[in-house]
PDB file of C-alpha atoms in Angstrom:
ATOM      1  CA  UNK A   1     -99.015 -25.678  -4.759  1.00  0.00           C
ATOM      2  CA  UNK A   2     -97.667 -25.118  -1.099  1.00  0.00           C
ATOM      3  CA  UNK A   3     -96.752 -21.686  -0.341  1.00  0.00           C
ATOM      4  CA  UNK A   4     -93.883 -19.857   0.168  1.00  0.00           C
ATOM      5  CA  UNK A   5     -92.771 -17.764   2.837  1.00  0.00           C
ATOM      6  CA  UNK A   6     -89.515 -15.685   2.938  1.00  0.00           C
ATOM      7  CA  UNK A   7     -88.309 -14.303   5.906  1.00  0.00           C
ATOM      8  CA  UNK A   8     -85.975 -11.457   6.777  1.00  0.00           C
ATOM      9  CA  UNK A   9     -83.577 -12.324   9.708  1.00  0.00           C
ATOM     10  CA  UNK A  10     -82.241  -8.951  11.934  1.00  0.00           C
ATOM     11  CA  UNK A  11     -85.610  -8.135  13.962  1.00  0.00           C
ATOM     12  CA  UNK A  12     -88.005 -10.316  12.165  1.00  0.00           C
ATOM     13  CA  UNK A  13     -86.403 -14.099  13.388  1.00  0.00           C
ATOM     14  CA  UNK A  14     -83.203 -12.829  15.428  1.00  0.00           C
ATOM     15  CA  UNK A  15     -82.198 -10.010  17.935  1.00  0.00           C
ATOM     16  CA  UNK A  16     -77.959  -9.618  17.110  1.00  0.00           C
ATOM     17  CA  UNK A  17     -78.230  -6.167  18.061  1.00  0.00           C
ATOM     18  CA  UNK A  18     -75.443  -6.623  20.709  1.00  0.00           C
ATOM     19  CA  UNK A  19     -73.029  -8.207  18.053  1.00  0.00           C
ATOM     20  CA  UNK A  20     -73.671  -5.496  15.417  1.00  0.00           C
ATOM     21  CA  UNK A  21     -73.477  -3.036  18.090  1.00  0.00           C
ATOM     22  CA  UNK A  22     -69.670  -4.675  18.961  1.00  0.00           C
ATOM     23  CA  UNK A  23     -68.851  -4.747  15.650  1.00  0.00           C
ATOM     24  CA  UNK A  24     -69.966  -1.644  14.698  1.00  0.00           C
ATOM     25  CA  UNK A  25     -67.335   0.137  17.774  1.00  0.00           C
ATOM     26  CA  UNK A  26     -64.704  -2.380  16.758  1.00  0.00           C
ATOM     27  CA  UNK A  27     -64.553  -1.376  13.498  1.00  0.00           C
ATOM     28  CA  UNK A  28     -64.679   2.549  14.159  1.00  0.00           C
ATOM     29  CA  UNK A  29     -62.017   2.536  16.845  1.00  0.00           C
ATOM     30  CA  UNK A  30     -59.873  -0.256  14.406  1.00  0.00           C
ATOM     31  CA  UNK A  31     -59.484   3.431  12.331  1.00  0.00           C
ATOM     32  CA  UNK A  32     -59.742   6.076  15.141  1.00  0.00           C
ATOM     33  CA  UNK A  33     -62.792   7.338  14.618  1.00  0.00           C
ATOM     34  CA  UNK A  34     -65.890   8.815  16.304  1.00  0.00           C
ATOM     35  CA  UNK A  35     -67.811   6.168  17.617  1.00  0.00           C
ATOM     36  CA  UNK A  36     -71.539   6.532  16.667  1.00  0.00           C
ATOM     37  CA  UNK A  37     -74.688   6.311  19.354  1.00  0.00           C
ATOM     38  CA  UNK A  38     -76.283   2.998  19.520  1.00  0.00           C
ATOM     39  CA  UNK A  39     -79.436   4.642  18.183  1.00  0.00           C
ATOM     40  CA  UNK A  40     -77.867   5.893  15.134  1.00  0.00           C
ATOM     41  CA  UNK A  41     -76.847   2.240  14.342  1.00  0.00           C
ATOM     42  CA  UNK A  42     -79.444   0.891  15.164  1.00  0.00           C
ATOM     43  CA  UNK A  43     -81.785   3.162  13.098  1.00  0.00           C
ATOM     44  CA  UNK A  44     -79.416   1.977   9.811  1.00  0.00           C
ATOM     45  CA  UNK A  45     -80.254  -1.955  10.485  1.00  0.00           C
ATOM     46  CA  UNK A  46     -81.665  -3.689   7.668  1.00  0.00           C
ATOM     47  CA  UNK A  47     -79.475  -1.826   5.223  1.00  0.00           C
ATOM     48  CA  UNK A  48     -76.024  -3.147   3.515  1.00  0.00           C
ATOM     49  CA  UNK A  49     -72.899  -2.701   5.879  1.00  0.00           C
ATOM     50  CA  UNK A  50     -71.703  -0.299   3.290  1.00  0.00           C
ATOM     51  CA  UNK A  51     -74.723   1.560   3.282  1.00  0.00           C
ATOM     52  CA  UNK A  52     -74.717   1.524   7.276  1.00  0.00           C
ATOM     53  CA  UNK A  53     -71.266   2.881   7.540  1.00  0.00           C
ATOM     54  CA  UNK A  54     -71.479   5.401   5.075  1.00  0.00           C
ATOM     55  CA  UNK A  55     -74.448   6.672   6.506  1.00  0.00           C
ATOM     56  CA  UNK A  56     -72.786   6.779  10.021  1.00  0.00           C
ATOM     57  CA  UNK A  57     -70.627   9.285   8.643  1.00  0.00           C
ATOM     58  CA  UNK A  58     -67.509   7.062   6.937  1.00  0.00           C
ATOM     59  CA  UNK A  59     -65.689   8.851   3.720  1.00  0.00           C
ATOM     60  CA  UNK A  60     -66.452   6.358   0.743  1.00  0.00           C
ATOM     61  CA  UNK A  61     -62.425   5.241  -0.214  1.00  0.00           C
ATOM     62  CA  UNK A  62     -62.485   3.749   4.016  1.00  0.00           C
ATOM     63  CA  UNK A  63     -65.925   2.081   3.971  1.00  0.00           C
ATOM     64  CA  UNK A  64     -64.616  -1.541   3.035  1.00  0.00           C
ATOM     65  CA  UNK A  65     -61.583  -1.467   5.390  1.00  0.00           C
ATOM     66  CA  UNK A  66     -64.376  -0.634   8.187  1.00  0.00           C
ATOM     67  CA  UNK A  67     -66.500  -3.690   6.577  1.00  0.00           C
ATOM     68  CA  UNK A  68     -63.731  -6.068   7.081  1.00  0.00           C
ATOM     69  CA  UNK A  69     -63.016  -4.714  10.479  1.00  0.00           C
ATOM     70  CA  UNK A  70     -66.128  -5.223  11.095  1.00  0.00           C
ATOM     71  CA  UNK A  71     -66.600  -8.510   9.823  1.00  0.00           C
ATOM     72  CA  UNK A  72     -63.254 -10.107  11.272  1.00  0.00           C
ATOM     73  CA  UNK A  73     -64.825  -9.071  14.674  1.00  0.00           C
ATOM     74  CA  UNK A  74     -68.387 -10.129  14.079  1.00  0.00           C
ATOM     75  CA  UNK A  75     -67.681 -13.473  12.783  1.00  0.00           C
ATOM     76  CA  UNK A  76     -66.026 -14.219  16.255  1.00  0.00           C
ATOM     77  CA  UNK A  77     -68.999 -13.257  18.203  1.00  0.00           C
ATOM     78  CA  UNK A  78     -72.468 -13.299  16.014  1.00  0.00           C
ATOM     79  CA  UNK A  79     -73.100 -16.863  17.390  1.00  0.00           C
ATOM     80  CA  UNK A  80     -73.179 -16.100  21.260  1.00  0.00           C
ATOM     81  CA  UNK A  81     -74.576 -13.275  21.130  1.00  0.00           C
ATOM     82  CA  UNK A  82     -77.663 -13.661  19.222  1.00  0.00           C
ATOM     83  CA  UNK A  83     -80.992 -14.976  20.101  1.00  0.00           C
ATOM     84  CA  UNK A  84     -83.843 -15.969  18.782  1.00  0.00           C
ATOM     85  CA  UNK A  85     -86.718 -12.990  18.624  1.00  0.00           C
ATOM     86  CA  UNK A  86     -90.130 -13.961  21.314  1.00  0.00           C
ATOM     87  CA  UNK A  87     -92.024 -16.908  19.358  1.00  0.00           C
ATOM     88  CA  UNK A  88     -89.372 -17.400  15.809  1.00  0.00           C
ATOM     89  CA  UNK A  89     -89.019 -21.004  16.098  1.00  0.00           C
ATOM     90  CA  UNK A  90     -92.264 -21.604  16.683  1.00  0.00           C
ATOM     91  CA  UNK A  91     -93.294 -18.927  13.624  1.00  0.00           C
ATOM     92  CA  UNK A  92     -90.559 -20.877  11.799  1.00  0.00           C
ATOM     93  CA  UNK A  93     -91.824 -24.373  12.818  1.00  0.00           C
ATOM     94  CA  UNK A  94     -95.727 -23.524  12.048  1.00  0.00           C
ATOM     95  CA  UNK A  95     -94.281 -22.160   8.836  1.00  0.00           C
ATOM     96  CA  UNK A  96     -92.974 -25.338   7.336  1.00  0.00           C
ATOM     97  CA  UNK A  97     -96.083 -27.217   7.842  1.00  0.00           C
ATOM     98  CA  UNK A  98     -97.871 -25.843   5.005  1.00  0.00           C
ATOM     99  CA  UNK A  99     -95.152 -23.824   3.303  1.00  0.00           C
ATOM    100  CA  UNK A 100     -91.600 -23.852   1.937  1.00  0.00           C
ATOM    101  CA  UNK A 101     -89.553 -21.474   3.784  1.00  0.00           C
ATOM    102  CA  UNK A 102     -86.472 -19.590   2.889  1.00  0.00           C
ATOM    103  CA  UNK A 103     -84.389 -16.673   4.180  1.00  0.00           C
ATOM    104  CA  UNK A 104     -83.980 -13.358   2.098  1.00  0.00           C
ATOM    105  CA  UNK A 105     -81.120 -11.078   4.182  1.00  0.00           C
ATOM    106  CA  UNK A 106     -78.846  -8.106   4.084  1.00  0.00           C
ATOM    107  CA  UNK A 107     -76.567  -9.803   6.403  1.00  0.00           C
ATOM    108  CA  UNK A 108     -73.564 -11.683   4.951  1.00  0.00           C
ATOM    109  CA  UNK A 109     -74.871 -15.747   3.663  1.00  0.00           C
ATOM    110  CA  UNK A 110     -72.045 -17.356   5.792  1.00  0.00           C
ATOM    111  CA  UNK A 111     -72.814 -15.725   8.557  1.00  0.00           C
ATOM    112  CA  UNK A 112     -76.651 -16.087   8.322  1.00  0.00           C
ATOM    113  CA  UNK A 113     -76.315 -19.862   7.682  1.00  0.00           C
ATOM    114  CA  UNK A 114     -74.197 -20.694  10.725  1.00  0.00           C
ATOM    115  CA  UNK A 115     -77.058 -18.564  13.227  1.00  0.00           C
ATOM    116  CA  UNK A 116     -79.602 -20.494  12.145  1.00  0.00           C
ATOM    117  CA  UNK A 117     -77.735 -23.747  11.999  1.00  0.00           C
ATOM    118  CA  UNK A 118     -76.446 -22.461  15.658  1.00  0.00           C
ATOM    119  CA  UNK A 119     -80.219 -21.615  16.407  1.00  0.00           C
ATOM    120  CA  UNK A 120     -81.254 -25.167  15.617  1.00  0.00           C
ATOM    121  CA  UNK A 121     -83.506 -23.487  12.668  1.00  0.00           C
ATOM    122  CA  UNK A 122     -81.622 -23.996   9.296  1.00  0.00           C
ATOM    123  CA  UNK A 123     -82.936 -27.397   8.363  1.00  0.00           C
ATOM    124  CA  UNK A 124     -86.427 -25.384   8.120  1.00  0.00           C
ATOM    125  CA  UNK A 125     -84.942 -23.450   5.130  1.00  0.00           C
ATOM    126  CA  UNK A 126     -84.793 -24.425   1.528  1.00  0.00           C
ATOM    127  CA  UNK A 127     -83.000 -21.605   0.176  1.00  0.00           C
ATOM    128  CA  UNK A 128     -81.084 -18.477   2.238  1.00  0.00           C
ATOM    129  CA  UNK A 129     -80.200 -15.568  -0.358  1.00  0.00           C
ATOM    130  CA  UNK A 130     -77.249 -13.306   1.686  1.00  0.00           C
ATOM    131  CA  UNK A 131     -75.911 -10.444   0.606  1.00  0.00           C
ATOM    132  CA  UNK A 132     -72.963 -11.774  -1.475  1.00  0.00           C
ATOM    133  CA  UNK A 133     -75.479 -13.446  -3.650  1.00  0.00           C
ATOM    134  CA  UNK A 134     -77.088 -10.378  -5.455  1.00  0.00           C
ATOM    135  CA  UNK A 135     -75.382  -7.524  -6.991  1.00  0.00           C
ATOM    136  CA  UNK A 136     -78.568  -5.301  -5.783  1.00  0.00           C
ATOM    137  CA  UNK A 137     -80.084  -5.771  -2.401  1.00  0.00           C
ATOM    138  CA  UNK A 138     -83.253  -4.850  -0.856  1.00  0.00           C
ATOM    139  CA  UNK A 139     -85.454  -2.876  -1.380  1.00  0.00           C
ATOM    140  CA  UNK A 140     -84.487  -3.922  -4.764  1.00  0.00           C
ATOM    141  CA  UNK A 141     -86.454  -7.003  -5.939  1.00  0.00           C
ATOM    142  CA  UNK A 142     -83.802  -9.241  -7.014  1.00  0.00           C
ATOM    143  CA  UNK A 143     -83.136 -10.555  -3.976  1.00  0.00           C
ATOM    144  CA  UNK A 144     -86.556 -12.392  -3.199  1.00  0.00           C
ATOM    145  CA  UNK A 145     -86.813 -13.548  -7.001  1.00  0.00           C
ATOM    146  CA  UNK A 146     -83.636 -14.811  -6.793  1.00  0.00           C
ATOM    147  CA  UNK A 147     -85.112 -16.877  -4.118  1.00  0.00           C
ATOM    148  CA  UNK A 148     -87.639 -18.206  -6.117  1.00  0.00           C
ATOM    149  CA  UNK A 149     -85.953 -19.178  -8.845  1.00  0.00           C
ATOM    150  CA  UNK A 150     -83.676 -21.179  -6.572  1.00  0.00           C
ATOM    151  CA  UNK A 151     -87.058 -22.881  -5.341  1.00  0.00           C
ATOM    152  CA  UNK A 152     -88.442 -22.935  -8.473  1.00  0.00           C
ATOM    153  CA  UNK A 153     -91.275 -21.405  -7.570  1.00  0.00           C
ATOM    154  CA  UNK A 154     -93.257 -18.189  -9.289  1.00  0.00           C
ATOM    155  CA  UNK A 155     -94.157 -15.087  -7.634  1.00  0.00           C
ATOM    156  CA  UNK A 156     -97.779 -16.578  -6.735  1.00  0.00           C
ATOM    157  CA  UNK A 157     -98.590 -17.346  -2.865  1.00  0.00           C
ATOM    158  CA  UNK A 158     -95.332 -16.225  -1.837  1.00  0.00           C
ATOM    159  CA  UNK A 159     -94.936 -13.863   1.353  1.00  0.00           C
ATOM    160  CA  UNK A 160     -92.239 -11.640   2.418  1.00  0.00           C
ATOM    161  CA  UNK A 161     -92.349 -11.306   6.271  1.00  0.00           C
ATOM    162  CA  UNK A 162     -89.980  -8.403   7.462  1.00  0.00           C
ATOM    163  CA  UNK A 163     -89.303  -5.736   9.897  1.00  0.00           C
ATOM    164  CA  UNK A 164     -88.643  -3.027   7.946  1.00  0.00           C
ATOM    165  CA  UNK A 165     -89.471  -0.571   4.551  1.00  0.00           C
ATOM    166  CA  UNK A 166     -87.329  -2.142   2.931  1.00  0.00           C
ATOM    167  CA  UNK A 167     -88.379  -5.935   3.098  1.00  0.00           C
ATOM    168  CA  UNK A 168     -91.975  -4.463   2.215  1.00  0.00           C
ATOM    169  CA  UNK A 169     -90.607  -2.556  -0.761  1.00  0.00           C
ATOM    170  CA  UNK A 170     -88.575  -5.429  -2.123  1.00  0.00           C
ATOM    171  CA  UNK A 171     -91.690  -7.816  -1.789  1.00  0.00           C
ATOM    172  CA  UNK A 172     -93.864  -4.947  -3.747  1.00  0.00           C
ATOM    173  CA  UNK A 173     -91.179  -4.849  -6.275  1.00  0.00           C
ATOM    174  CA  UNK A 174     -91.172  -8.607  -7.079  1.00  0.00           C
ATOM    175  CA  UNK A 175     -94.682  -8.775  -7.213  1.00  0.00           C
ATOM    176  CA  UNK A 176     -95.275 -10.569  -3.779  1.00  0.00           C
ATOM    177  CA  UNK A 177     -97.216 -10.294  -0.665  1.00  0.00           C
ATOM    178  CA  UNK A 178     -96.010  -9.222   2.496  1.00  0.00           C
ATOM    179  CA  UNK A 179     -96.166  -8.844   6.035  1.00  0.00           C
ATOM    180  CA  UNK A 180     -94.554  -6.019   8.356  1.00  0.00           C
ATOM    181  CA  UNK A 181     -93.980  -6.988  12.084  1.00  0.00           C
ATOM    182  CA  UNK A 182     -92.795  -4.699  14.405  1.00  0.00           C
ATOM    183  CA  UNK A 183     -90.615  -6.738  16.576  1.00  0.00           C
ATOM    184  CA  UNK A 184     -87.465  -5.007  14.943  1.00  0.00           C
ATOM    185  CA  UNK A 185     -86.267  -1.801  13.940  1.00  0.00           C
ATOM    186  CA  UNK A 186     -88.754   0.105  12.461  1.00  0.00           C
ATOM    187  CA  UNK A 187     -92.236   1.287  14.528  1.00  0.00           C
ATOM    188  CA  UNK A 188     -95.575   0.631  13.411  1.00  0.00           C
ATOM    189  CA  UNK A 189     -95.939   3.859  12.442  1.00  0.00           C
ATOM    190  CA  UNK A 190     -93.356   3.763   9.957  1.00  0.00           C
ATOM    191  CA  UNK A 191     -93.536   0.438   8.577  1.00  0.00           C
ATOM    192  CA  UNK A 192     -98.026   1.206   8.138  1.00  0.00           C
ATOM    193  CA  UNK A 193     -96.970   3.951   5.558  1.00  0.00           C
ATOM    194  CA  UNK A 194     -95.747   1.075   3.166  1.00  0.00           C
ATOM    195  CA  UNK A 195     -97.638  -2.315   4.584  1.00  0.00           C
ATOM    196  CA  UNK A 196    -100.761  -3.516   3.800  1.00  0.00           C
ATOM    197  CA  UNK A 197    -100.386  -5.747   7.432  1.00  0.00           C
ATOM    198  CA  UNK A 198     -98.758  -4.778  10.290  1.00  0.00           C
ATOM    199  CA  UNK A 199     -97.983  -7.860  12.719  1.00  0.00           C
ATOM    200  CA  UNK A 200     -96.681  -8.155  16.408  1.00  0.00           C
ATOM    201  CA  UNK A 201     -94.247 -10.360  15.609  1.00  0.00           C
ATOM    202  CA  UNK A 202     -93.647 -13.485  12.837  1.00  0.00           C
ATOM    203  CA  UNK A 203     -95.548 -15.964  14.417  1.00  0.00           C
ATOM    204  CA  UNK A 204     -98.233 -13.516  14.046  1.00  0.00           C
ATOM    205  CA  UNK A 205     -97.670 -12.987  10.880  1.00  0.00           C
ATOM    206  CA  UNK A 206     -97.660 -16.454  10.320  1.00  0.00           C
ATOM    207  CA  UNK A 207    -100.835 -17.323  11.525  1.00  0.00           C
ATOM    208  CA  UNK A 208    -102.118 -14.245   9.100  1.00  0.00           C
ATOM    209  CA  UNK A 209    -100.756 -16.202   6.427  1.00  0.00           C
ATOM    210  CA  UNK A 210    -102.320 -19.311   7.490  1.00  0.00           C
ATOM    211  CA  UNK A 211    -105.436 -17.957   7.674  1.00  0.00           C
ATOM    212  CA  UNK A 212    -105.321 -15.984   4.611  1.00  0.00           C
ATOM    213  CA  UNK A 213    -106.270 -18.596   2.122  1.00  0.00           C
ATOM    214  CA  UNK A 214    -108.371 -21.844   3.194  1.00  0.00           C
ATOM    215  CA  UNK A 215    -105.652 -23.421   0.902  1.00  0.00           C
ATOM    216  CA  UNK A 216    -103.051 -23.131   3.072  1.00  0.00           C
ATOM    217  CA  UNK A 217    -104.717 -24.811   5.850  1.00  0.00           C
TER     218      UNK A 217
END
């Protein structure tokens, strides 16, 4: 049985830092507020937008008005300014030719979809779980088994690759393997207190994979 590989998008395949950043003052100064550092948003990445803007100091009964704020904005501007992370398509493209891939994300479905279709990368992908298609994201474990029910596929030889504690939490709660890269948000440091592997980047991690199991070659 051919692997499976799930990958986490923000700083493990893409860099939209600049959008979220955008999107993140839009929706802030859409409602007068504050506008937080770029560090302190950045240092929330990987989590919902719900989670991010409470976090960032928004009272609970305004978070989904700043959510749509921030939405309407991002959805106007994700595509241009994103790019592809050093070496993604060709982690994505070495990928498919011994496993099934699919995507396992925090950011919005939609939105995911049309990067990677804008990217050139979707057709790579068998399944793409956003966050409108669980009712509890990562860390939490539905997300990635949701994935492999969609691919039909059991927890066995499947890999979470992701750039943060939480993709490495939410692959040790569904029972999977995983690899931590450090081309996103969270330093080695940090993501070595929960990984097992620690990777440069996904086509690193990749190649880890590859190499893992004489199977897979």
């Amino acid at each position: 049985m051919k692997p499976v590989i799930l990958f986490d998008l923000d700083g493990t395949l893409i860099d939209s830092t600049e959008a979220i950043l955008e999107g993140f003052r839009v929706a802030f100064k859409t409602f007068g507020g504050d506008v937080p550092s770029d560090e302190a948003i950045k240092a929330e990445i990987g989590h919902t937008l719900e989670n991010m803007f409470q976090s960032l100091g928004v009272e609970e009964r305004k978070i989904d008005e700043h959510v749509h704020a921030y939405k309407m904005h991002y959805r106007t501007i994700h595509c241009e300014k994103t790019v592809l992370i050093e070496k993604a398509k060709e982690a994505v493209e070495m990928a498919s030719s011994f496993a099934t891939l699919g995507v396992v994300t925090t950011k919005t479905g939609q939105y995911s979809t049309e990067l990677l279709e804008h990217l050139g990368l979707m057709h790579h992908f068998e399944v793409l779980i956003g966050r409108e298609h669980v009712e509890f994201p990562k860390p939490h474990a539905e997300p990635i088994l949701k994935a492999l029910v969609k691919l039909e596929h059991d927890k066995s030889t499947t890999w979470m690759i992701g750039d943060t504690p939480m993709d490495i939490v939410s692959a040790q709660n569904a029972g999977v393997e995983s690899v931590a890269v450090t081309s996103g948000y969270a330093s080695h440091q940090i993501l070595k207190v929960c990984a097992s592997k620690v990777c440069k980047n996904a086509f690193d991690a990749i190649k880890y994979i590859k190499n893992y199991d004489v199977n897979y070659k």
